[in-house]
PDB file of C-alpha atoms in Angstrom:
ATOM      1  CA  MET A  14     -10.619  25.663   5.805  1.00 50.00           C
ATOM      2  CA  ILE A  15      -9.761  23.405   9.179  1.00 58.00           C
ATOM      3  CA  SER A  16     -12.653  22.918  11.396  1.00 72.00           C
ATOM      4  CA  LYS A  17     -12.953  22.579  14.989  1.00 83.00           C
ATOM      5  CA  ALA A  18     -13.505  19.109  15.030  1.00 85.00           C
ATOM      6  CA  TYR A  19     -10.636  18.166  12.923  1.00 91.00           C
ATOM      7  CA  ASP A  20      -8.272  20.013  15.106  1.00 93.00           C
ATOM      8  CA  THR A  21     -10.034  18.464  18.282  1.00 92.00           C
ATOM      9  CA  THR A  22      -9.688  14.804  16.776  1.00 93.00           C
ATOM     10  CA  LEU A  23      -5.711  15.368  16.288  1.00 96.00           C
ATOM     11  CA  SER A  24      -5.560  17.156  19.861  1.00 96.00           C
ATOM     12  CA  SER A  25      -7.092  14.517  21.302  1.00 95.00           C
ATOM     13  CA  PHE A  26      -5.255  11.758  19.741  1.00 96.00           C
ATOM     14  CA  GLU A  27      -1.888  13.574  20.631  1.00 96.00           C
ATOM     15  CA  ARG A  28      -3.220  13.495  24.467  1.00 97.00           C
ATOM     16  CA  SER A  29      -3.903   9.870  24.350  1.00 96.00           C
ATOM     17  CA  MET A  30      -0.699   8.572  22.734  1.00 97.00           C
ATOM     18  CA  LYS A  31       1.063  10.453  25.597  1.00 96.00           C
ATOM     19  CA  LYS A  32      -1.006   8.857  28.111  1.00 97.00           C
ATOM     20  CA  LEU A  33      -0.382   5.467  26.241  1.00 96.00           C
ATOM     21  CA  GLU A  34       3.431   6.313  25.837  1.00 97.00           C
ATOM     22  CA  LEU A  35       3.233   5.118  22.166  1.00 96.00           C
ATOM     23  CA  SER A  36       4.220   6.539  19.065  1.00 96.00           C
ATOM     24  CA  GLN A  37       1.867   4.402  16.629  1.00 97.00           C
ATOM     25  CA  LEU A  38      -1.576   2.691  17.401  1.00 96.00           C
ATOM     26  CA  ASP A  39      -2.568  -0.404  15.612  1.00 97.00           C
ATOM     27  CA  LEU A  40      -6.476   0.796  15.123  1.00 96.00           C
ATOM     28  CA  LEU A  41      -8.391   3.928  15.652  1.00 96.00           C
ATOM     29  CA  LEU A  42     -12.223   4.006  15.419  1.00 95.00           C
ATOM     30  CA  VAL A  43     -14.665   6.588  15.258  1.00 91.00           C
ATOM     31  CA  HIS A  44     -17.338   5.364  17.894  1.00 85.00           C
ATOM     32  CA  TRP A  45     -20.677   6.666  16.502  1.00 82.00           C
ATOM     33  CA  PRO A  46     -21.811   7.929  13.032  1.00 83.00           C
ATOM     34  CA  SER A  47     -22.161  11.250  14.202  1.00 76.00           C
ATOM     35  CA  GLU A  48     -23.808  13.853  11.535  1.00 72.00           C
ATOM     36  CA  ALA A  49     -22.126  16.828  13.313  1.00 71.00           C
ATOM     37  CA  HIS A  50     -18.545  16.213  12.649  1.00 78.00           C
ATOM     38  CA  PHE A  51     -18.013  12.785  11.103  1.00 80.00           C
ATOM     39  CA  PHE A  52     -16.259  13.963   7.639  1.00 87.00           C
ATOM     40  CA  ASP A  53     -13.916  16.503   9.727  1.00 89.00           C
ATOM     41  CA  THR A  54     -13.041  13.335  11.983  1.00 91.00           C
ATOM     42  CA  TRP A  55     -12.440  11.280   9.477  1.00 92.00           C
ATOM     43  CA  ARG A  56     -10.180  13.502   7.607  1.00 93.00           C
ATOM     44  CA  ALA A  57      -8.173  13.811  10.873  1.00 95.00           C
ATOM     45  CA  PHE A  58      -8.106   9.969  11.202  1.00 96.00           C
ATOM     46  CA  GLU A  59      -6.882   9.950   7.342  1.00 96.00           C
ATOM     47  CA  ARG A  60      -3.874  12.508   8.158  1.00 97.00           C
ATOM     48  CA  LEU A  61      -2.995  10.198  11.091  1.00 98.00           C
ATOM     49  CA  TYR A  62      -2.907   7.306   8.937  1.00 97.00           C
ATOM     50  CA  ASP A  63      -0.959   8.901   6.146  1.00 97.00           C
ATOM     51  CA  GLU A  64       1.635  10.044   8.792  1.00 97.00           C
ATOM     52  CA  LYS A  65       1.928   6.360   9.926  1.00 97.00           C
ATOM     53  CA  LEU A  66       0.488   7.263  13.511  1.00 98.00           C
ATOM     54  CA  VAL A  67      -2.043   4.608  13.342  1.00 98.00           C
ATOM     55  CA  ARG A  68      -1.801   1.491  11.376  1.00 97.00           C
ATOM     56  CA  ALA A  69      -5.575   1.200  10.407  1.00 97.00           C
ATOM     57  CA  ILE A  70      -8.598   3.403  10.860  1.00 97.00           C
ATOM     58  CA  GLY A  71     -12.015   2.108  11.113  1.00 96.00           C
ATOM     59  CA  VAL A  72     -15.687   2.743  12.508  1.00 95.00           C
ATOM     60  CA  SER A  73     -18.041   1.193  15.244  1.00 93.00           C
ATOM     61  CA  ASN A  74     -22.055   0.924  15.206  1.00 91.00           C
ATOM     62  CA  PHE A  75     -22.068   2.018  11.442  1.00 92.00           C
ATOM     63  CA  GLN A  76     -24.973   0.395   9.264  1.00 91.00           C
ATOM     64  CA  ILE A  77     -25.039   0.110   5.526  1.00 94.00           C
ATOM     65  CA  GLU A  78     -26.378   3.411   4.663  1.00 90.00           C
ATOM     66  CA  HIS A  79     -23.816   5.090   7.007  1.00 90.00           C
ATOM     67  CA  LEU A  80     -20.932   3.261   4.863  1.00 92.00           C
ATOM     68  CA  GLU A  81     -22.533   3.971   1.812  1.00 92.00           C
ATOM     69  CA  LYS A  82     -22.663   7.840   2.572  1.00 88.00           C
ATOM     70  CA  ILE A  83     -19.141   8.257   3.878  1.00 87.00           C
ATOM     71  CA  ALA A  84     -17.908   6.188   0.635  1.00 90.00           C
ATOM     72  CA  THR A  85     -18.690   9.104  -1.248  1.00 89.00           C
ATOM     73  CA  LYS A  86     -16.347  11.715   0.527  1.00 86.00           C
ATOM     74  CA  VAL A  87     -13.390  10.013   1.889  1.00 89.00           C
ATOM     75  CA  HIS A  88     -10.248   8.868   0.498  1.00 93.00           C
ATOM     76  CA  ILE A  89      -9.577   5.904   2.849  1.00 95.00           C
ATOM     77  CA  ILE A  90     -12.536   3.312   3.147  1.00 94.00           C
ATOM     78  CA  PRO A  91     -12.625   2.076   6.988  1.00 96.00           C
ATOM     79  CA  ALA A  92     -10.573  -1.301   7.462  1.00 97.00           C
ATOM     80  CA  VAL A  93     -12.878  -2.252  10.309  1.00 97.00           C
ATOM     81  CA  ASN A  94     -16.639  -1.706  11.535  1.00 97.00           C
ATOM     82  CA  GLN A  95     -17.059  -2.942  15.173  1.00 95.00           C
ATOM     83  CA  ILE A  96     -20.427  -3.761  15.785  1.00 94.00           C
ATOM     84  CA  GLY A  97     -22.924  -5.363  18.116  1.00 91.00           C
ATOM     85  CA  ILE A  98     -23.036  -9.179  16.992  1.00 93.00           C
ATOM     86  CA  HIS A  99     -23.958 -12.249  18.798  1.00 93.00           C
ATOM     87  CA  PRO A 100     -26.503 -15.077  18.210  1.00 94.00           C
ATOM     88  CA  TYR A 101     -29.811 -12.924  19.269  1.00 94.00           C
ATOM     89  CA  LEU A 102     -28.475 -10.388  16.824  1.00 93.00           C
ATOM     90  CA  THR A 103     -26.794 -11.782  13.764  1.00 94.00           C
ATOM     91  CA  GLN A 104     -27.018  -8.616  11.610  1.00 93.00           C
ATOM     92  CA  TYR A 105     -26.302 -10.822   8.364  1.00 94.00           C
ATOM     93  CA  PRO A 106     -27.104  -8.220   5.818  1.00 95.00           C
ATOM     94  CA  LEU A 107     -24.594  -5.977   7.530  1.00 96.00           C
ATOM     95  CA  LYS A 108     -22.115  -8.539   7.517  1.00 95.00           C
ATOM     96  CA  LYS A 109     -22.220  -9.399   3.835  1.00 96.00           C
ATOM     97  CA  TYR A 110     -21.952  -5.658   3.040  1.00 97.00           C
ATOM     98  CA  LEU A 111     -18.749  -5.470   5.165  1.00 97.00           C
ATOM     99  CA  ASN A 112     -17.221  -8.842   3.687  1.00 96.00           C
ATOM    100  CA  ASP A 113     -18.337  -7.520   0.108  1.00 96.00           C
ATOM    101  CA  HIS A 114     -16.737  -4.208   0.583  1.00 96.00           C
ATOM    102  CA  HIS A 115     -13.213  -5.786   2.186  1.00 96.00           C
ATOM    103  CA  ILE A 116     -14.051  -4.118   5.590  1.00 97.00           C
ATOM    104  CA  ALA A 117     -13.366  -6.630   8.702  1.00 97.00           C
ATOM    105  CA  VAL A 118     -16.192  -7.460  10.949  1.00 97.00           C
ATOM    106  CA  GLU A 119     -15.474  -7.034  14.803  1.00 96.00           C
ATOM    107  CA  ALA A 120     -17.591  -8.017  17.081  1.00 93.00           C
ATOM    108  CA  TRP A 121     -18.537  -6.129  20.583  1.00 88.00           C
ATOM    109  CA  SER A 122     -20.880  -7.689  22.739  1.00 84.00           C
ATOM    110  CA  SER A 123     -19.767 -11.182  21.144  1.00 88.00           C
ATOM    111  CA  LEU A 124     -21.653 -12.994  24.134  1.00 88.00           C
ATOM    112  CA  GLY A 125     -24.716 -10.610  24.013  1.00 83.00           C
ATOM    113  CA  ARG A 126     -23.574  -9.502  27.587  1.00 77.00           C
ATOM    114  CA  GLY A 127     -24.249 -12.564  28.832  1.00 77.00           C
ATOM    115  CA  ASP A 128     -28.054 -13.267  27.634  1.00 84.00           C
ATOM    116  CA  VAL A 129     -26.982 -15.888  24.997  1.00 88.00           C
ATOM    117  CA  LEU A 130     -25.275 -17.908  27.850  1.00 91.00           C
ATOM    118  CA  LYS A 131     -28.584 -18.763  28.886  1.00 90.00           C
ATOM    119  CA  ASP A 132     -29.736 -20.240  25.541  1.00 91.00           C
ATOM    120  CA  GLU A 133     -31.064 -23.805  25.298  1.00 94.00           C
ATOM    121  CA  THR A 134     -29.905 -24.287  21.754  1.00 95.00           C
ATOM    122  CA  SER A 135     -26.673 -23.426  22.435  1.00 95.00           C
ATOM    123  CA  GLU A 136     -26.549 -25.185  25.413  1.00 96.00           C
ATOM    124  CA  GLU A 137     -27.531 -28.376  23.863  1.00 97.00           C
ATOM    125  CA  ILE A 138     -24.643 -27.977  21.110  1.00 97.00           C
ATOM    126  CA  ALA A 139     -22.071 -27.227  23.904  1.00 97.00           C
ATOM    127  CA  LYS A 140     -22.762 -30.377  25.708  1.00 97.00           C
ATOM    128  CA  ARG A 141     -22.366 -32.483  22.519  1.00 97.00           C
ATOM    129  CA  TYR A 142     -19.014 -30.882  21.792  1.00 97.00           C
ATOM    130  CA  ASN A 143     -18.097 -31.191  25.597  1.00 97.00           C
ATOM    131  CA  LYS A 144     -17.785 -27.344  25.573  1.00 96.00           C
ATOM    132  CA  SER A 145     -18.995 -24.059  27.453  1.00 95.00           C
ATOM    133  CA  ILE A 146     -21.732 -22.200  25.653  1.00 95.00           C
ATOM    134  CA  ALA A 147     -19.329 -19.203  25.499  1.00 94.00           C
ATOM    135  CA  GLN A 148     -16.926 -21.233  23.612  1.00 96.00           C
ATOM    136  CA  VAL A 149     -19.313 -22.629  21.273  1.00 97.00           C
ATOM    137  CA  ILE A 150     -20.693 -19.021  20.495  1.00 96.00           C
ATOM    138  CA  LEU A 151     -16.813 -17.584  20.172  1.00 96.00           C
ATOM    139  CA  ARG A 152     -16.508 -20.461  17.646  1.00 97.00           C
ATOM    140  CA  TRP A 153     -19.621 -19.703  15.894  1.00 97.00           C
ATOM    141  CA  HIS A 154     -18.360 -15.950  15.527  1.00 96.00           C
ATOM    142  CA  LEU A 155     -14.787 -17.279  14.573  1.00 95.00           C
ATOM    143  CA  GLN A 156     -15.996 -19.632  11.558  1.00 97.00           C
ATOM    144  CA  GLN A 157     -17.886 -16.747  10.283  1.00 94.00           C
ATOM    145  CA  ALA A 158     -14.331 -14.552  10.314  1.00 93.00           C
ATOM    146  CA  ALA A 159     -15.236 -12.064  12.607  1.00 94.00           C
ATOM    147  CA  ILE A 160     -12.885 -10.627  14.874  1.00 95.00           C
ATOM    148  CA  ILE A 161     -14.036 -11.314  18.540  1.00 93.00           C
ATOM    149  CA  ILE A 162     -12.778  -9.673  21.757  1.00 84.00           C
ATOM    150  CA  PRO A 163     -14.480 -11.411  24.621  1.00 83.00           C
ATOM    151  CA  LYS A 164     -14.893  -9.432  27.701  1.00 80.00           C
ATOM    152  CA  SER A 165     -14.227 -11.113  31.080  1.00 81.00           C
ATOM    153  CA  SER A 166     -12.028 -10.241  34.189  1.00 84.00           C
ATOM    154  CA  THR A 167     -12.066 -13.812  35.380  1.00 88.00           C
ATOM    155  CA  PRO A 168      -8.753 -15.987  34.523  1.00 91.00           C
ATOM    156  CA  SER A 169     -10.422 -19.041  34.025  1.00 90.00           C
ATOM    157  CA  ARG A 170     -12.734 -17.740  31.950  1.00 88.00           C
ATOM    158  CA  ILE A 171     -10.337 -15.590  29.684  1.00 89.00           C
ATOM    159  CA  GLU A 172      -8.125 -19.015  29.365  1.00 92.00           C
ATOM    160  CA  GLN A 173     -11.435 -21.004  28.610  1.00 90.00           C
ATOM    161  CA  ASN A 174     -12.310 -18.322  25.996  1.00 90.00           C
ATOM    162  CA  ALA A 175      -9.250 -18.797  24.191  1.00 91.00           C
ATOM    163  CA  ASP A 176      -9.386 -22.323  23.991  1.00 93.00           C
ATOM    164  CA  ILE A 177     -11.741 -22.632  20.881  1.00 95.00           C
ATOM    165  CA  TYR A 178      -9.340 -23.531  18.300  1.00 96.00           C
ATOM    166  CA  ASP A 179      -9.441 -27.656  18.850  1.00 96.00           C
ATOM    167  CA  PHE A 180     -13.028 -27.948  17.211  1.00 96.00           C
ATOM    168  CA  SER A 181     -15.322 -26.700  14.431  1.00 97.00           C
ATOM    169  CA  LEU A 182     -18.908 -26.518  14.352  1.00 98.00           C
ATOM    170  CA  SER A 183     -20.985 -28.650  11.843  1.00 97.00           C
ATOM    171  CA  GLU A 184     -22.819 -26.544   9.297  1.00 97.00           C
ATOM    172  CA  SER A 185     -25.903 -27.626  10.841  1.00 97.00           C
ATOM    173  CA  ASP A 186     -25.252 -26.634  14.141  1.00 97.00           C
ATOM    174  CA  MET A 187     -23.957 -23.034  12.695  1.00 97.00           C
ATOM    175  CA  LYS A 188     -27.434 -22.808  11.275  1.00 97.00           C
ATOM    176  CA  LYS A 189     -29.313 -23.848  14.651  1.00 97.00           C
ATOM    177  CA  ILE A 190     -27.311 -21.143  16.266  1.00 96.00           C
ATOM    178  CA  ASP A 191     -28.182 -18.614  13.229  1.00 95.00           C
ATOM    179  CA  GLY A 192     -31.812 -19.739  14.204  1.00 94.00           C
ATOM    180  CA  VAL A 193     -32.130 -18.181  17.660  1.00 93.00           C
ATOM    181  CA  ASN A 194     -31.339 -14.656  16.088  1.00 91.00           C
ATOM    182  CA  LYS A 195     -34.293 -12.044  17.813  1.00 90.00           C
ATOM    183  CA  ASP A 196     -32.566  -8.823  16.393  1.00 81.00           C
ATOM    184  CA  ARG A 197     -32.175  -7.934  19.756  1.00 66.00           C
ATOM    185  CA  ARG A 198     -29.756  -5.155  20.386  1.00 63.00           C
ATOM    186  CA  ARG A 199     -27.911  -4.872  23.942  1.00 61.00           C
ATOM    187  CA  GLY A 200     -26.990  -1.264  23.258  1.00 58.00           C
ATOM    188  CA  PRO A 201     -28.684   1.835  21.415  1.00 54.00           C
ATOM    189  CA  ASP A 202     -29.520   1.431  17.618  1.00 56.00           C
ATOM    190  CA  PRO A 203     -27.334   3.420  15.546  1.00 57.00           C
ATOM    191  CA  ASP A 204     -29.976   4.139  13.020  1.00 54.00           C
ATOM    192  CA  GLU A 205     -31.974   5.740  15.902  1.00 55.00           C
ATOM    193  CA  VAL A 206     -29.257   7.488  17.488  1.00 53.00           C
ATOM    194  CA  TYR A 207     -27.765   8.821  13.955  1.00 53.00           C
ATOM    195  CA  PRO A 208     -30.221   8.296  11.362  1.00 52.00           C
ATOM    196  CA  THR A 209     -28.032  10.031   8.575  1.00 52.00           C
ATOM    197  CA  ILE A 210     -24.597  11.145   7.890  1.00 51.00           C
TER     198      ILE A 210
END
């Protein structure tokens, strides 16, 4: 039986592709682990993937328990989980789970919406490398194999954020940045918004 959520997902995708004037999308994500329609939405995603209308399908804001639950009912495991990660929210248990299950980690709010740019530990490290705090934090992400998409509308900052490939952080500096973790979210907690699927 075809559900309303399944049909809605397909028609929404079709409208978006017309607006974008594209024939194929690189990545399509489910934004939240919603109990109401998740499996029907994911079935529609799998169809779009099978029809080669999308190159990869993934999720956003999913925790371990959400991923374990969906793994029992889907044919295609998410390629990506886009999660809030920054030095004040390191999420190492979730990142380990994703790495162990070959699900790419994509960091949203990679700079903690600016909060971590005032961190004294990161500032001290940045001075030693002659880099900005943002560059050091983005390098911290990169050295953990996270996909990063830093947000900025300022051309000079965009250019600076891309200039992170000419240095590497030492293991001790990586650990120092890890040490500022406060488990501080910059958005809603997925477990509170959608506790189960």
